[in-house]
Every structure is written in structure tokens, then in C-alpha cells.
Coordinates of C-alpha atoms in Angstrom, one line a residue:
M191 CA 0.0 0.0 0.0
T192 CA 1.3 3.4 -0.9
N193 CA 1.6 6.3 1.6
K194 CA -1.1 8.2 -0.4
A195 CA -3.5 5.1 -0.2
R196 CA -2.7 4.5 3.5
A197 CA -3.4 8.3 4.4
A198 CA -6.8 8.2 2.6
S199 CA -7.8 5.0 4.2
A200 CA -7.3 6.7 7.6
A201 CA -10.1 9.2 6.5
L202 CA -13.7 8.7 6.1
V203 CA -14.5 8.9 2.4
V204 CA -17.4 10.8 1.2
D205 CA -18.2 10.4 -2.6
A206 CA -20.2 13.2 -3.6
R207 CA -19.2 13.0 -7.4
G208 CA -22.0 13.5 -9.7
M209 CA -23.8 15.8 -7.2
R210 CA -24.2 19.5 -7.6
C211 CA -23.8 22.2 -5.0
P212 CA -24.8 22.5 -2.2
W213 CA -24.9 18.7 -1.8
P214 CA -21.3 17.8 -1.6
A215 CA -20.9 20.6 1.2
L216 CA -24.0 19.2 2.9
R217 CA -22.6 15.8 2.7
L218 CA -19.4 16.8 4.3
A219 CA -21.0 18.7 7.1
R220 CA -23.0 15.6 7.9
A221 CA -19.9 13.3 7.7
M222 CA -17.8 15.9 10.1
R223 CA -20.5 15.3 12.9
E224 CA -19.1 11.9 13.3
A225 CA -15.6 11.9 11.9
A226 CA -12.6 14.2 12.5
D227 CA -11.0 13.3 9.2
V228 CA -12.9 13.2 5.9
L229 CA -11.7 12.9 2.3
L230 CA -14.4 14.4 0.1
L231 CA -14.6 13.4 -3.6
A232 CA -16.7 16.1 -5.6
D233 CA -16.5 17.0 -9.2
D234 CA -18.8 20.0 -9.3
P235 CA -16.8 23.1 -10.2
Q236 CA -18.3 25.2 -7.5
A237 CA -17.9 22.7 -4.8
W238 CA -14.3 24.0 -4.0
R239 CA -15.9 27.6 -3.1
E240 CA -18.7 25.7 -0.9
V241 CA -16.3 23.5 0.9
A242 CA -13.9 26.2 1.5
A243 CA -16.5 28.6 3.0
L244 CA -17.8 25.6 5.2
A245 CA -14.4 24.7 6.5
G246 CA -13.7 28.4 7.2
E247 CA -16.8 28.9 9.2
R248 CA -16.3 25.7 11.3
G249 CA -12.5 26.0 11.7
W250 CA -11.7 23.0 9.8
T251 CA -8.4 22.4 8.0
L252 CA -8.8 21.9 4.3
A253 CA -6.1 20.4 1.9
D254 CA -6.0 18.8 -1.5
G255 CA -6.7 15.1 -1.2
A256 CA -7.1 12.4 -3.8
E257 CA -7.7 13.5 -7.3
G258 CA -11.0 15.4 -7.5
G259 CA -11.1 15.8 -3.7
W260 CA -10.2 17.5 -0.5
R261 CA -9.0 16.4 2.8
V262 CA -10.9 18.0 5.7
R263 CA -9.8 17.7 9.4
R264 CA -11.2 18.9 12.4
D265 CA -8.5 20.2 14.9

């Protein structure tokens, strides 16, 4: 297993590909209720803005994750 695959496996994966905003951000918010580390996969071009705003409001750390996704962590 590669380091990237190992890192992704530690996070809860939320697959919101094919969903339009605001659904990816809503799915992320729901997942973050129970998990402190989420890999969000989304392909809507507007998702980045929505996810970044949500993370900023909640004080979550946001970083690029797997292709087409973002790693979101609660500190």
C-alpha cells in the first residue's frame, strides 16, 4: 500500500461525485459530525468554493486530497 493510499484509508471517504452544490458541502457537514478526518470526492466546479467557505466557518483544516477531492480535518 502506498503512503497516499494509506493516508486516504485513515479518513472517512465521502463520494459526492455527480452531485451539484450544495450537496457536496452538505454531505461533508454531515460526515464531520461523526468523523474528524474526511476525504471528500466531488466533481462540481462550484464545490471548492462551498467547501472552503464551510471549512472556514467551522475552523476545519482543508487540503487537497485524492484527485478531485479534498481532505478536511477537525483540529
